[in-house]
Amino acid sequence: MSLLTALARMEALRSGRAVPLATVRHVRLAEHPVVLVPLRLAGEAAAPLAVMAGSHREKPRLFTVPQPRNRDLRFAFFADLAGVVMEAVATAQLSAETLEIKRGERKGETYQRFLDAPQLLVPNRGGIEFLRLTGRSTRFRQAEGEWPVPEEVPLLGRWLTWFADRSDYPGSSVLCAMTDLLSLHWATGQSPLEDGNLAAQLGWISPPEGRTGLEAAREAEDPLLQPPAGPATDPSFDNEVLAPLIAAYDLTEEDGPARAFAAERVAKALATQLEPTWELMWRGVELLRSLPVAAGVPQRFEGDRQSFTTFEESLAEGAPQARRDGAVAAARRLASLEGAASRYAVQRALDDPLVLAEHRLTGEAFLGEVVWTDPDNVNSKGLRRPLVQIATDDRLRVEPGKIVHNAARTQKAEVLEVADGEVLLRIENGMGNSRKPNPGSIPEPGDRMCFTTFTDEFRPSANLPEPEETPWTHGGPPEAYEPPNETTAEEMSHESA
């Protein structure tokens, strides 16, 4: 936790209301995101109980499993869930754009990329992990053979695995936890661990009239007033309500009217646990939509669209989805994650003054006023390189020779001198023609400018060998892919749990 975030939490506790950590929204929100509120059976990591799903607040769809230990009922539930997820996937594939490759050996070739990508929203990190486990435990199932499942189930598993893997990328918007999104934009008066409770978090951000955030959060932690947001249910509900209803379902005759009635009773009980969280999710969506979107969001969404397109192509080609990454694939993924994290941190700082303030406090950026310039200064090659002196009250941790960047002007400058709250810079680019610069490209006295030690520039990835050239020190070439049987899929489900 940074110093400014800690101060914001203290201010929230003092004022009784959450304090903004951002002035813009750093995540994309789809026009119609798919909200999923999942529940699982206590003690059974991969045994679903219910999910409330939909892309419209007024039209939630409820899918339940009256006996989660029944294999056929579980996979019928997954088939129903597949209908919701695959509808969102199909909608995002309705239109595409044609792009040209501008780098590398394939420069000049064209390719297609979808103009949209689906978005799933769940209440918390537990919801993401539940979908990740669901994907791992269903993607290797077979629609034919000794233990067949509905044909939608393995496809759902592959897509849920993609959603979960993509959610690891900072700035991705295809699968997000609402508690993470709210924590990114508001500081509450409670700990980050307590922010994992969606109802308590929203109590701080938008408390009822006449109540403080602390009072609203305390009420939200009472399971009788606000059921948990899942995927685990309240133990008292499990013992006193759910267990007797499931037991009653087990005692009824198969395919009889009594069994249908018992299943309906289970569904009604589970709906009481899901409906309050469903409303909380849409309250969170409204709060996030109230913020203007950050400038860097569309660029990050391009990464989601590209990943979505690439995965769809791999499915169409029948490419296998490995149980575990090989050494080369893991290295590529790690490098990609690190690059995404770096770009995300830089873009957030450049897009948002509140986020940039964190970097100004640590000396990674400074804001000041131009007090003197020499626009006609030239270097040894006779090229115009203006000198700019900036006075600032920020902490300075830059030394002569350091290159700093100004995102507003897309310019970089070299630090020449640092003394007594002033920095002397030499502008190196961003002026157009160096002999006759563009109007306004050279700073003038009175201009307020911000320079950072970081920049959002393209950085090529490291060169890695092809998978078949994996050295023996890293396990050698990966083994040939063999579709796992039902037993392997069951073992993988238990391993994941």
CSV table of C-alpha atoms in Angstrom, one decimal:
chain,number,residue,atom,x,y,z
A,1,MET,CA,0.0,0.0,0.0
A,2,SER,CA,1.4,3.4,-1.0
A,3,LEU,CA,1.6,6.4,1.3
A,4,LEU,CA,-1.1,8.3,-0.6
A,5,THR,CA,-3.4,5.3,-0.5
A,6,ALA,CA,-2.9,4.9,3.2
A,7,LEU,CA,-3.7,8.6,3.7
A,8,ALA,CA,-6.8,8.1,1.6
A,9,ARG,CA,-8.0,5.2,3.8
A,10,MET,CA,-7.4,7.3,6.9
A,11,GLU,CA,-9.4,10.2,5.4
A,12,ALA,CA,-12.2,7.7,4.4
A,13,LEU,CA,-12.4,6.5,8.0
A,14,ARG,CA,-12.4,10.1,9.3
A,15,SER,CA,-15.1,11.3,6.9
A,16,GLY,CA,-17.2,8.1,6.9
A,17,ARG,CA,-17.1,7.8,3.1
A,18,ALA,CA,-14.7,6.3,0.5
A,19,VAL,CA,-12.2,8.6,-1.0
A,20,PRO,CA,-11.5,8.6,-4.8
A,21,LEU,CA,-8.2,7.1,-5.9
A,22,ALA,CA,-8.7,8.0,-9.6
A,23,THR,CA,-10.3,10.7,-11.7
A,24,VAL,CA,-11.0,8.5,-14.7
A,25,ARG,CA,-12.1,4.9,-15.2
A,26,HIS,CA,-9.1,2.7,-15.9
A,27,VAL,CA,-11.2,-0.3,-17.2
A,28,ARG,CA,-13.4,-0.9,-20.2
A,29,LEU,CA,-17.1,-1.6,-19.5
A,30,ALA,CA,-19.0,-3.3,-22.2
A,31,GLU,CA,-22.3,-1.9,-23.2
A,32,HIS,CA,-23.9,-5.1,-22.0
A,33,PRO,CA,-21.5,-7.0,-19.8
A,34,VAL,CA,-22.4,-10.5,-18.7
A,35,VAL,CA,-22.7,-10.5,-14.9
A,36,LEU,CA,-22.1,-13.9,-13.2
A,37,VAL,CA,-22.8,-14.6,-9.5
A,38,PRO,CA,-21.7,-18.2,-8.9
A,39,LEU,CA,-22.2,-20.3,-5.8
A,40,ARG,CA,-20.5,-23.6,-5.0
A,41,LEU,CA,-21.1,-26.4,-2.5
A,42,ALA,CA,-19.1,-25.9,0.8
A,43,GLY,CA,-16.1,-28.2,0.9
A,44,GLU,CA,-16.4,-29.1,-2.8
A,45,ALA,CA,-14.3,-26.7,-4.9
A,46,ALA,CA,-15.7,-27.9,-8.3
A,47,ALA,CA,-19.3,-28.7,-7.2
A,48,PRO,CA,-21.5,-25.9,-8.5
A,49,LEU,CA,-24.7,-24.9,-6.6
A,50,ALA,CA,-26.1,-22.1,-8.7
A,51,VAL,CA,-25.3,-19.1,-10.8
A,52,MET,CA,-27.3,-16.0,-11.5
A,53,ALA,CA,-26.3,-14.7,-14.9
A,54,GLY,CA,-27.3,-12.1,-17.5
A,55,SER,CA,-26.4,-8.9,-19.3
A,56,HIS,CA,-29.5,-7.0,-18.2
A,57,ARG,CA,-30.3,-6.0,-14.7
A,58,GLU,CA,-34.0,-6.7,-15.0
A,59,LYS,CA,-33.6,-10.1,-16.7
A,60,PRO,CA,-31.4,-12.3,-14.5
A,61,ARG,CA,-31.3,-16.0,-15.3
A,62,LEU,CA,-31.0,-18.5,-12.5
A,63,PHE,CA,-29.4,-22.0,-13.0
A,64,THR,CA,-29.2,-24.3,-10.0
A,65,VAL,CA,-28.1,-27.9,-9.1
A,66,PRO,CA,-30.5,-29.5,-6.6
A,67,GLN,CA,-27.9,-32.2,-5.8
A,68,PRO,CA,-24.3,-30.9,-6.6
A,69,ARG,CA,-22.8,-34.4,-6.1
A,70,ASN,CA,-24.9,-35.8,-9.0
A,71,ARG,CA,-22.6,-35.8,-12.0
A,72,ASP,CA,-25.5,-35.6,-14.6
A,73,LEU,CA,-27.0,-32.6,-12.9
A,74,ARG,CA,-23.6,-30.8,-12.7
A,75,PHE,CA,-23.0,-31.2,-16.4
A,76,ALA,CA,-26.5,-30.2,-17.3
A,77,PHE,CA,-25.8,-27.0,-15.2
A,78,PHE,CA,-22.6,-26.4,-17.1
A,79,ALA,CA,-24.5,-26.8,-20.4
A,80,ASP,CA,-26.9,-24.1,-19.3
A,81,LEU,CA,-24.0,-21.8,-18.3
A,82,ALA,CA,-22.4,-22.5,-21.7
A,83,GLY,CA,-25.5,-21.0,-23.3
A,84,VAL,CA,-24.9,-17.7,-21.6
A,85,VAL,CA,-21.2,-17.5,-22.1
A,86,MET,CA,-21.2,-18.7,-25.7
A,87,GLU,CA,-24.0,-16.2,-26.6
A,88,ALA,CA,-21.6,-13.4,-25.4
A,89,VAL,CA,-18.8,-14.9,-27.4
A,90,ALA,CA,-20.9,-15.1,-30.6
A,91,THR,CA,-22.1,-11.6,-30.2
A,92,ALA,CA,-18.5,-10.3,-30.0
A,93,GLN,CA,-17.7,-12.1,-33.2
A,94,LEU,CA,-20.3,-10.3,-35.4
A,95,SER,CA,-17.8,-7.8,-36.9
A,96,ALA,CA,-14.1,-7.6,-37.6
A,97,GLU,CA,-11.5,-5.2,-39.0
A,98,THR,CA,-8.6,-5.8,-41.5
A,99,LEU,CA,-5.2,-4.7,-40.3
A,100,GLU,CA,-1.7,-4.7,-41.8
A,101,ILE,CA,1.4,-6.1,-40.2
A,102,LYS,CA,4.0,-3.3,-39.9
A,103,ARG,CA,7.0,-5.1,-38.4
A,104,GLY,CA,8.9,-8.3,-38.8
A,105,GLU,CA,9.2,-10.8,-41.6
A,106,ARG,CA,5.5,-10.7,-42.4
A,107,LYS,CA,5.5,-6.9,-42.8
A,108,GLY,CA,2.8,-5.9,-45.4
A,109,GLU,CA,0.5,-8.9,-44.8
A,110,THR,CA,-3.0,-8.4,-43.6
A,111,TYR,CA,-5.1,-10.1,-40.9
A,112,GLN,CA,-8.5,-10.0,-39.3
A,113,ARG,CA,-9.3,-8.9,-35.8
A,114,PHE,CA,-12.7,-8.8,-34.1
A,115,LEU,CA,-14.0,-5.3,-33.2
A,116,ASP,CA,-15.3,-6.5,-29.9
A,117,ALA,CA,-14.6,-9.0,-27.1
A,118,PRO,CA,-16.9,-10.4,-24.4
A,119,GLN,CA,-16.8,-9.2,-20.8
A,120,LEU,CA,-17.7,-11.3,-17.7
A,121,LEU,CA,-18.1,-9.6,-14.3
A,122,VAL,CA,-18.0,-11.6,-11.1
A,123,PRO,CA,-18.3,-10.3,-7.5
A,124,ASN,CA,-14.8,-11.1,-6.2
A,125,ARG,CA,-11.5,-12.9,-6.8
A,126,GLY,CA,-13.2,-16.1,-5.6
A,127,GLY,CA,-15.6,-15.9,-8.5
A,128,ILE,CA,-12.7,-15.8,-10.9
A,129,GLU,CA,-11.0,-18.8,-9.4
A,130,PHE,CA,-14.3,-20.7,-9.5
A,131,LEU,CA,-14.5,-20.1,-13.2
A,132,ARG,CA,-10.9,-21.0,-13.7
A,133,LEU,CA,-11.4,-24.3,-11.9
A,134,THR,CA,-14.6,-24.9,-13.8
A,135,GLY,CA,-12.7,-24.4,-17.1
A,136,ARG,CA,-10.0,-26.8,-16.1
A,137,SER,CA,-12.4,-29.5,-14.9
A,138,THR,CA,-14.6,-29.4,-18.0
A,139,ARG,CA,-12.4,-28.6,-21.0
A,140,PHE,CA,-11.1,-32.2,-21.5
A,141,ARG,CA,-14.5,-33.8,-21.2
A,142,GLN,CA,-15.8,-35.9,-24.2
A,143,ALA,CA,-19.2,-35.6,-25.8
A,144,GLU,CA,-18.9,-39.2,-26.9
A,145,GLY,CA,-17.6,-42.3,-25.2
A,146,GLU,CA,-18.1,-44.1,-21.9
A,147,TRP,CA,-19.0,-41.0,-19.9
A,148,PRO,CA,-20.3,-38.4,-22.4
A,149,VAL,CA,-21.3,-34.9,-21.5
A,150,PRO,CA,-23.3,-32.3,-23.4
A,151,GLU,CA,-21.2,-31.1,-26.4
A,152,GLU,CA,-21.3,-27.5,-25.1
A,153,VAL,CA,-19.5,-28.5,-21.9
A,154,PRO,CA,-15.9,-29.0,-23.2
A,155,LEU,CA,-16.2,-25.8,-25.4
A,156,LEU,CA,-17.3,-23.9,-22.3
A,157,GLY,CA,-14.3,-25.3,-20.4
A,158,ARG,CA,-11.9,-24.0,-23.1
A,159,TRP,CA,-13.4,-20.6,-23.2
A,160,LEU,CA,-13.5,-20.3,-19.4
A,161,THR,CA,-9.8,-21.2,-19.3
A,162,TRP,CA,-9.1,-18.4,-21.8
A,163,PHE,CA,-11.1,-15.9,-19.8
A,164,ALA,CA,-9.3,-16.9,-16.6
A,165,ASP,CA,-5.9,-16.8,-18.2
A,166,ARG,CA,-6.6,-13.4,-19.8
A,167,SER,CA,-7.8,-12.0,-16.4
A,168,ASP,CA,-4.2,-12.4,-15.2
A,169,TYR,CA,-3.1,-9.6,-17.5
A,170,PRO,CA,-3.1,-6.2,-15.8
A,171,GLY,CA,-5.6,-3.9,-17.5
A,172,SER,CA,-7.5,-6.7,-19.2
A,173,SER,CA,-11.3,-6.3,-19.1
A,174,VAL,CA,-12.6,-9.7,-20.4
A,175,LEU,CA,-13.0,-11.2,-16.8
A,176,CYS,CA,-13.0,-8.8,-13.9
A,177,ALA,CA,-13.9,-9.0,-10.2
A,178,MET,CA,-16.1,-6.1,-9.1
A,179,THR,CA,-14.2,-5.8,-5.8
A,180,ASP,CA,-10.9,-5.3,-7.7
A,181,LEU,CA,-12.4,-2.7,-10.0
A,182,LEU,CA,-13.9,-0.7,-7.1
A,183,SER,CA,-10.6,-0.9,-5.1
A,184,LEU,CA,-8.8,0.5,-8.1
A,185,HIS,CA,-10.9,3.7,-8.0
A,186,TRP,CA,-11.9,4.2,-4.4
A,187,ALA,CA,-10.2,3.9,-1.0
A,188,THR,CA,-12.4,2.7,1.8
A,189,GLY,CA,-11.9,3.1,5.6
A,190,GLN,CA,-11.2,-0.6,6.0
A,191,SER,CA,-8.3,-3.0,5.2
A,192,PRO,CA,-7.7,-4.4,1.6
A,193,LEU,CA,-8.8,-7.8,3.0
A,194,GLU,CA,-12.1,-6.4,4.1
A,195,ASP,CA,-12.6,-4.9,0.7
A,196,GLY,CA,-13.1,-8.4,-0.6
A,197,ASN,CA,-16.6,-8.1,0.8
A,198,LEU,CA,-18.5,-6.5,-2.0
A,199,ALA,CA,-21.4,-5.3,0.2
A,200,ALA,CA,-19.1,-3.7,2.7
A,201,GLN,CA,-17.0,-2.1,0.0
A,202,LEU,CA,-20.1,-0.5,-1.6
A,203,GLY,CA,-21.3,0.6,1.8
A,204,TRP,CA,-18.2,2.8,2.1
A,205,ILE,CA,-18.4,4.1,-1.5
A,206,SER,CA,-22.2,4.7,-1.6
A,207,PRO,CA,-23.6,4.5,1.9
A,208,PRO,CA,-27.4,4.9,2.5
A,209,GLU,CA,-28.6,8.4,3.3
A,210,GLY,CA,-27.9,9.2,6.9
A,211,ARG,CA,-25.5,6.4,7.4
A,212,THR,CA,-21.7,6.4,7.5
A,213,GLY,CA,-19.6,4.0,5.5
A,214,LEU,CA,-18.5,2.2,8.7
A,215,GLU,CA,-22.2,1.7,9.7
A,216,ALA,CA,-23.1,0.5,6.3
A,217,ALA,CA,-20.1,-1.9,6.2
A,218,ARG,CA,-21.0,-3.4,9.6
A,219,GLU,CA,-24.5,-4.1,8.4
A,220,ALA,CA,-23.2,-5.6,5.2
A,221,GLU,CA,-21.1,-8.1,7.2
A,222,ASP,CA,-24.3,-9.6,8.8
A,223,PRO,CA,-25.2,-12.7,6.8
A,224,LEU,CA,-28.9,-12.3,7.8
A,225,LEU,CA,-29.0,-8.8,6.3
A,226,GLN,CA,-26.7,-9.4,3.3
A,227,PRO,CA,-25.7,-13.0,2.2
A,228,PRO,CA,-22.1,-13.5,1.1
A,229,ALA,CA,-21.3,-12.6,-2.5
A,230,GLY,CA,-20.0,-16.2,-3.1
A,231,PRO,CA,-18.7,-18.4,-4.3
A,232,ALA,CA,-19.0,-19.8,-0.8
A,233,THR,CA,-22.3,-19.6,1.1
A,234,ASP,CA,-22.9,-18.8,4.7
A,235,PRO,CA,-22.4,-21.9,7.0
A,236,SER,CA,-25.6,-21.3,8.9
A,237,PHE,CA,-27.5,-21.2,5.6
A,238,ASP,CA,-25.8,-24.4,4.5
A,239,ASN,CA,-26.7,-26.3,7.7
A,240,GLU,CA,-30.1,-24.9,8.5
A,241,VAL,CA,-31.6,-24.4,5.0
A,242,LEU,CA,-29.7,-25.9,2.2
A,243,ALA,CA,-28.8,-29.3,3.6
A,244,PRO,CA,-32.4,-30.3,4.6
A,245,LEU,CA,-33.6,-29.2,1.2
A,246,ILE,CA,-31.0,-31.3,-0.6
A,247,ALA,CA,-31.8,-34.3,1.6
A,248,ALA,CA,-35.5,-33.9,0.9
A,249,TYR,CA,-34.6,-33.9,-2.9
A,250,ASP,CA,-32.6,-37.1,-2.5
A,251,LEU,CA,-35.6,-38.9,-0.9
A,252,THR,CA,-38.0,-38.2,-3.8
A,253,GLU,CA,-38.6,-40.5,-6.7
A,254,GLU,CA,-36.6,-39.8,-9.9
A,255,ASP,CA,-38.6,-38.0,-12.6
A,256,GLY,CA,-41.6,-37.7,-10.3
A,257,PRO,CA,-43.6,-34.5,-9.5
A,258,ALA,CA,-42.2,-34.6,-5.9
A,259,ARG,CA,-38.7,-34.4,-7.2
A,260,ALA,CA,-39.5,-31.4,-9.4
A,261,PHE,CA,-41.1,-29.7,-6.5
A,262,ALA,CA,-38.1,-30.4,-4.3
A,263,ALA,CA,-35.7,-29.0,-7.0
A,264,GLU,CA,-37.9,-25.8,-7.2
A,265,ARG,CA,-37.6,-25.4,-3.4
A,266,VAL,CA,-33.8,-25.6,-3.6
A,267,ALA,CA,-33.7,-23.1,-6.4
A,268,LYS,CA,-35.9,-20.6,-4.5
A,269,ALA,CA,-33.6,-20.9,-1.4
A,270,LEU,CA,-30.5,-20.3,-3.5
A,271,ALA,CA,-32.2,-17.3,-5.2
A,272,THR,CA,-32.5,-15.6,-1.9
A,273,GLN,CA,-28.7,-15.8,-1.6
A,274,LEU,CA,-28.0,-14.6,-5.1
A,275,GLU,CA,-30.5,-11.7,-5.6
A,276,PRO,CA,-28.9,-9.3,-3.2
A,277,THR,CA,-25.5,-9.7,-4.8
A,278,TRP,CA,-27.0,-9.4,-8.2
A,279,GLU,CA,-28.2,-5.9,-7.2
A,280,LEU,CA,-24.8,-5.0,-5.7
A,281,MET,CA,-23.1,-5.9,-9.0
A,282,TRP,CA,-25.2,-3.6,-11.0
A,283,ARG,CA,-24.7,-0.8,-8.4
A,284,GLY,CA,-21.0,-1.3,-8.9
A,285,VAL,CA,-21.4,-1.0,-12.7
A,286,GLU,CA,-23.3,2.2,-12.3
A,287,LEU,CA,-20.6,3.7,-10.1
A,288,LEU,CA,-17.9,2.8,-12.6
A,289,ARG,CA,-19.9,4.2,-15.5
A,290,SER,CA,-20.1,7.5,-13.7
A,291,LEU,CA,-16.4,8.0,-14.3
A,292,PRO,CA,-15.0,9.2,-17.7
A,293,VAL,CA,-13.0,6.5,-19.4
A,294,ALA,CA,-9.2,6.9,-19.3
A,295,ALA,CA,-7.3,7.5,-22.5
A,296,GLY,CA,-5.3,4.3,-22.3
A,297,VAL,CA,-8.3,2.0,-22.1
A,298,PRO,CA,-8.9,1.6,-25.8
A,299,GLN,CA,-5.3,0.6,-26.4
A,300,ARG,CA,-5.5,-2.1,-23.7
A,301,PHE,CA,-8.8,-3.3,-25.2
A,302,GLU,CA,-7.0,-3.9,-28.4
A,303,GLY,CA,-4.9,-6.5,-26.6
A,304,ASP,CA,-8.1,-8.2,-25.4
A,305,ARG,CA,-9.5,-8.2,-28.9
A,306,GLN,CA,-6.3,-9.6,-30.4
A,307,SER,CA,-6.2,-12.4,-27.8
A,308,PHE,CA,-9.9,-13.1,-28.3
A,309,THR,CA,-9.3,-13.3,-32.1
A,310,THR,CA,-6.3,-15.5,-31.8
A,311,PHE,CA,-8.0,-18.0,-29.4
A,312,GLU,CA,-11.0,-18.2,-31.7
A,313,GLU,CA,-8.7,-19.0,-34.6
A,314,SER,CA,-7.0,-21.7,-32.6
A,315,LEU,CA,-10.4,-23.3,-31.8
A,316,ALA,CA,-11.4,-23.2,-35.4
A,317,GLU,CA,-8.1,-24.9,-36.4
A,318,GLY,CA,-8.5,-27.6,-33.7
A,319,ALA,CA,-5.3,-26.6,-32.0
A,320,PRO,CA,-4.9,-28.4,-28.6
A,321,GLN,CA,-5.1,-26.6,-25.3
A,322,ALA,CA,-2.4,-28.1,-23.2
A,323,ARG,CA,-2.9,-29.0,-19.5
A,324,ARG,CA,0.2,-27.1,-18.5
A,325,ASP,CA,2.5,-24.7,-20.4
A,326,GLY,CA,5.8,-26.0,-21.6
A,327,ALA,CA,9.0,-24.1,-20.7
A,328,VAL,CA,9.0,-21.9,-23.8
A,329,ALA,CA,5.2,-21.2,-23.5
A,330,ALA,CA,5.6,-20.3,-19.8
A,331,ALA,CA,8.5,-18.0,-20.5
A,332,ARG,CA,6.6,-16.2,-23.2
A,333,ARG,CA,3.5,-15.8,-21.0
A,334,LEU,CA,5.7,-14.5,-18.1
A,335,ALA,CA,7.3,-12.0,-20.4
A,336,SER,CA,4.0,-10.9,-21.7
A,337,LEU,CA,2.5,-10.5,-18.2
A,338,GLU,CA,5.5,-8.4,-17.1
A,339,GLY,CA,5.2,-6.2,-20.2
A,340,ALA,CA,1.5,-5.7,-19.7
A,341,ALA,CA,2.1,-4.8,-16.0
A,342,SER,CA,4.7,-2.2,-16.9
A,343,ARG,CA,2.5,-0.7,-19.6
A,344,TYR,CA,-0.5,-0.6,-17.4
A,345,ALA,CA,1.3,1.2,-14.6
A,346,VAL,CA,2.7,3.8,-17.0
A,347,GLN,CA,-0.6,4.3,-18.8
A,348,ARG,CA,-2.5,4.8,-15.5
A,349,ALA,CA,-0.1,7.4,-14.3
A,350,LEU,CA,-0.1,9.3,-17.6
A,351,ASP,CA,-3.9,9.2,-17.8
A,352,ASP,CA,-4.7,10.2,-14.2
A,353,PRO,CA,-3.3,13.0,-12.1
A,354,LEU,CA,-4.2,11.2,-8.9
A,355,VAL,CA,-2.2,8.2,-9.9
A,356,LEU,CA,0.6,10.4,-11.1
A,357,ALA,CA,0.7,12.0,-7.7
A,358,GLU,CA,2.0,8.7,-6.3
A,359,HIS,CA,5.0,8.9,-8.7
A,360,ARG,CA,5.6,12.6,-7.9
A,361,LEU,CA,5.8,11.6,-4.3
A,362,THR,CA,8.5,9.0,-4.9
A,363,GLY,CA,10.5,11.3,-7.3
A,364,GLU,CA,9.7,9.3,-10.4
A,365,ALA,CA,7.9,12.4,-11.9
A,366,PHE,CA,7.9,16.1,-11.2
A,367,LEU,CA,5.5,18.9,-12.1
A,368,GLY,CA,6.6,22.5,-12.4
A,369,GLU,CA,6.5,25.9,-14.2
A,370,VAL,CA,8.9,26.9,-16.9
A,371,VAL,CA,10.9,29.9,-15.6
A,372,TRP,CA,13.4,30.3,-18.4
A,373,THR,CA,14.1,29.0,-21.9
A,374,ASP,CA,16.8,29.2,-24.6
A,375,PRO,CA,14.8,28.2,-27.8
A,376,ASP,CA,17.8,28.9,-30.1
A,377,ASN,CA,20.3,26.6,-28.4
A,378,VAL,CA,22.0,24.2,-30.8
A,379,ASN,CA,24.1,21.1,-30.2
A,380,SER,CA,27.5,20.2,-31.8
A,381,LYS,CA,25.8,19.1,-35.0
A,382,GLY,CA,24.1,22.4,-35.4
A,383,LEU,CA,20.6,21.0,-34.6
A,384,ARG,CA,18.2,23.0,-32.5
A,385,ARG,CA,18.0,21.6,-28.9
A,386,PRO,CA,16.2,24.2,-26.7
A,387,LEU,CA,17.1,24.6,-23.0
A,388,VAL,CA,14.2,24.7,-20.5
A,389,GLN,CA,14.5,25.5,-16.8
A,390,ILE,CA,11.6,24.3,-14.6
A,391,ALA,CA,10.9,25.3,-11.0
A,392,THR,CA,9.1,22.7,-9.0
A,393,ASP,CA,8.0,22.0,-5.4
A,394,ASP,CA,8.1,18.2,-6.0
A,395,ARG,CA,10.8,15.9,-4.6
A,396,LEU,CA,13.6,15.6,-7.2
A,397,ARG,CA,15.4,12.3,-7.6
A,398,VAL,CA,16.8,12.8,-11.1
A,399,GLU,CA,20.4,13.3,-11.8
A,400,PRO,CA,22.3,14.9,-14.7
A,401,GLY,CA,22.3,12.7,-17.8
A,402,LYS,CA,18.8,11.1,-17.0
A,403,ILE,CA,16.3,11.1,-19.8
A,404,VAL,CA,12.8,12.2,-18.8
A,405,HIS,CA,9.6,12.3,-20.8
A,406,ASN,CA,6.6,14.6,-21.3
A,407,ALA,CA,3.6,12.6,-22.5
A,408,ALA,CA,1.4,15.7,-23.2
A,409,ARG,CA,3.9,16.9,-25.9
A,410,THR,CA,5.4,13.5,-26.7
A,411,GLN,CA,8.8,14.8,-26.0
A,412,LYS,CA,11.9,13.6,-24.2
A,413,ALA,CA,14.6,15.7,-22.6
A,414,GLU,CA,17.9,15.2,-21.0
A,415,VAL,CA,18.5,16.5,-17.4
A,416,LEU,CA,21.5,18.9,-17.4
A,417,GLU,CA,21.4,20.3,-13.9
A,418,VAL,CA,19.4,19.8,-10.7
A,419,ALA,CA,19.6,22.4,-7.9
A,420,ASP,CA,17.4,24.2,-5.3
A,421,GLY,CA,14.1,23.0,-6.7
A,422,GLU,CA,14.9,23.7,-10.3
A,423,VAL,CA,15.8,21.4,-13.2
A,424,LEU,CA,17.5,22.4,-16.4
A,425,LEU,CA,16.5,20.3,-19.4
A,426,ARG,CA,17.5,20.0,-23.0
A,427,ILE,CA,14.6,19.1,-25.3
A,428,GLU,CA,15.7,16.3,-27.6
A,429,ASN,CA,12.7,15.7,-29.9
A,430,GLY,CA,9.0,16.4,-30.6
A,431,MET,CA,9.6,19.7,-32.4
A,432,GLY,CA,9.1,18.7,-36.0
A,433,ASN,CA,11.8,20.2,-38.1
A,434,SER,CA,14.7,21.0,-35.7
A,435,ARG,CA,15.8,24.0,-37.8
A,436,LYS,CA,12.2,25.4,-38.0
A,437,PRO,CA,10.2,23.9,-35.1
A,438,ASN,CA,6.4,23.6,-35.2
A,439,PRO,CA,4.5,26.4,-33.5
A,440,GLY,CA,4.0,25.6,-29.8
A,441,SER,CA,6.5,22.7,-29.8
A,442,ILE,CA,9.0,24.6,-27.6
A,443,PRO,CA,8.0,25.4,-24.0
A,444,GLU,CA,7.6,29.0,-23.0
A,445,PRO,CA,8.0,30.7,-19.6
A,446,GLY,CA,4.8,30.3,-17.6
A,447,ASP,CA,3.9,26.8,-19.1
A,448,ARG,CA,3.3,24.1,-16.5
A,449,MET,CA,4.9,20.8,-17.5
A,450,CYS,CA,5.2,17.4,-16.1
A,451,PHE,CA,8.1,15.1,-16.8
A,452,THR,CA,8.4,11.4,-15.8
A,453,THR,CA,11.3,9.0,-15.7
A,454,PHE,CA,9.1,6.4,-17.5
A,455,THR,CA,7.3,6.4,-20.8
A,456,ASP,CA,4.8,4.3,-22.7
A,457,GLU,CA,7.0,3.2,-25.6
A,458,PHE,CA,6.9,-0.1,-27.6
A,459,ARG,CA,9.4,-2.6,-26.3
A,460,PRO,CA,10.1,-5.7,-28.4
A,461,SER,CA,9.9,-9.0,-26.6
A,462,ALA,CA,12.9,-11.2,-26.0
A,463,ASN,CA,13.8,-13.9,-28.5
A,464,LEU,CA,12.9,-17.4,-27.4
A,465,PRO,CA,13.4,-20.7,-29.1
A,466,GLU,CA,10.6,-22.7,-30.7
A,467,PRO,CA,9.0,-25.3,-28.4
A,468,GLU,CA,10.7,-28.2,-30.2
A,469,GLU,CA,14.0,-26.6,-29.5
A,470,THR,CA,13.5,-26.4,-25.7
A,471,PRO,CA,16.9,-27.3,-24.1
A,472,TRP,CA,17.2,-30.3,-21.9
A,473,THR,CA,17.9,-28.0,-18.9
A,474,HIS,CA,14.2,-26.9,-19.2
A,475,GLY,CA,12.7,-30.4,-19.8
A,476,GLY,CA,13.4,-30.7,-23.5
A,477,PRO,CA,10.8,-30.5,-26.2
A,478,PRO,CA,7.2,-31.0,-24.9
A,479,GLU,CA,5.6,-34.4,-25.3
A,480,ALA,CA,3.1,-34.9,-28.1
A,481,TYR,CA,-0.4,-34.0,-27.2
A,482,GLU,CA,-2.8,-36.8,-26.3
A,483,PRO,CA,-6.5,-36.0,-25.5
A,484,PRO,CA,-7.0,-37.0,-21.9
A,485,ASN,CA,-9.7,-39.6,-21.0
A,486,GLU,CA,-12.4,-39.1,-18.4
A,487,THR,CA,-10.2,-40.4,-15.6
A,488,THR,CA,-7.4,-37.9,-16.4
A,489,ALA,CA,-10.0,-35.1,-16.4
A,490,GLU,CA,-11.3,-36.2,-13.0
A,491,GLU,CA,-7.8,-36.4,-11.6
A,492,MET,CA,-7.0,-32.9,-13.0
A,493,SER,CA,-10.1,-31.6,-11.3
A,494,HIS,CA,-9.0,-32.9,-7.9
A,495,GLU,CA,-5.4,-31.6,-8.5
A,496,SER,CA,-6.8,-28.2,-9.3
A,497,ALA,CA,-9.0,-28.2,-6.2
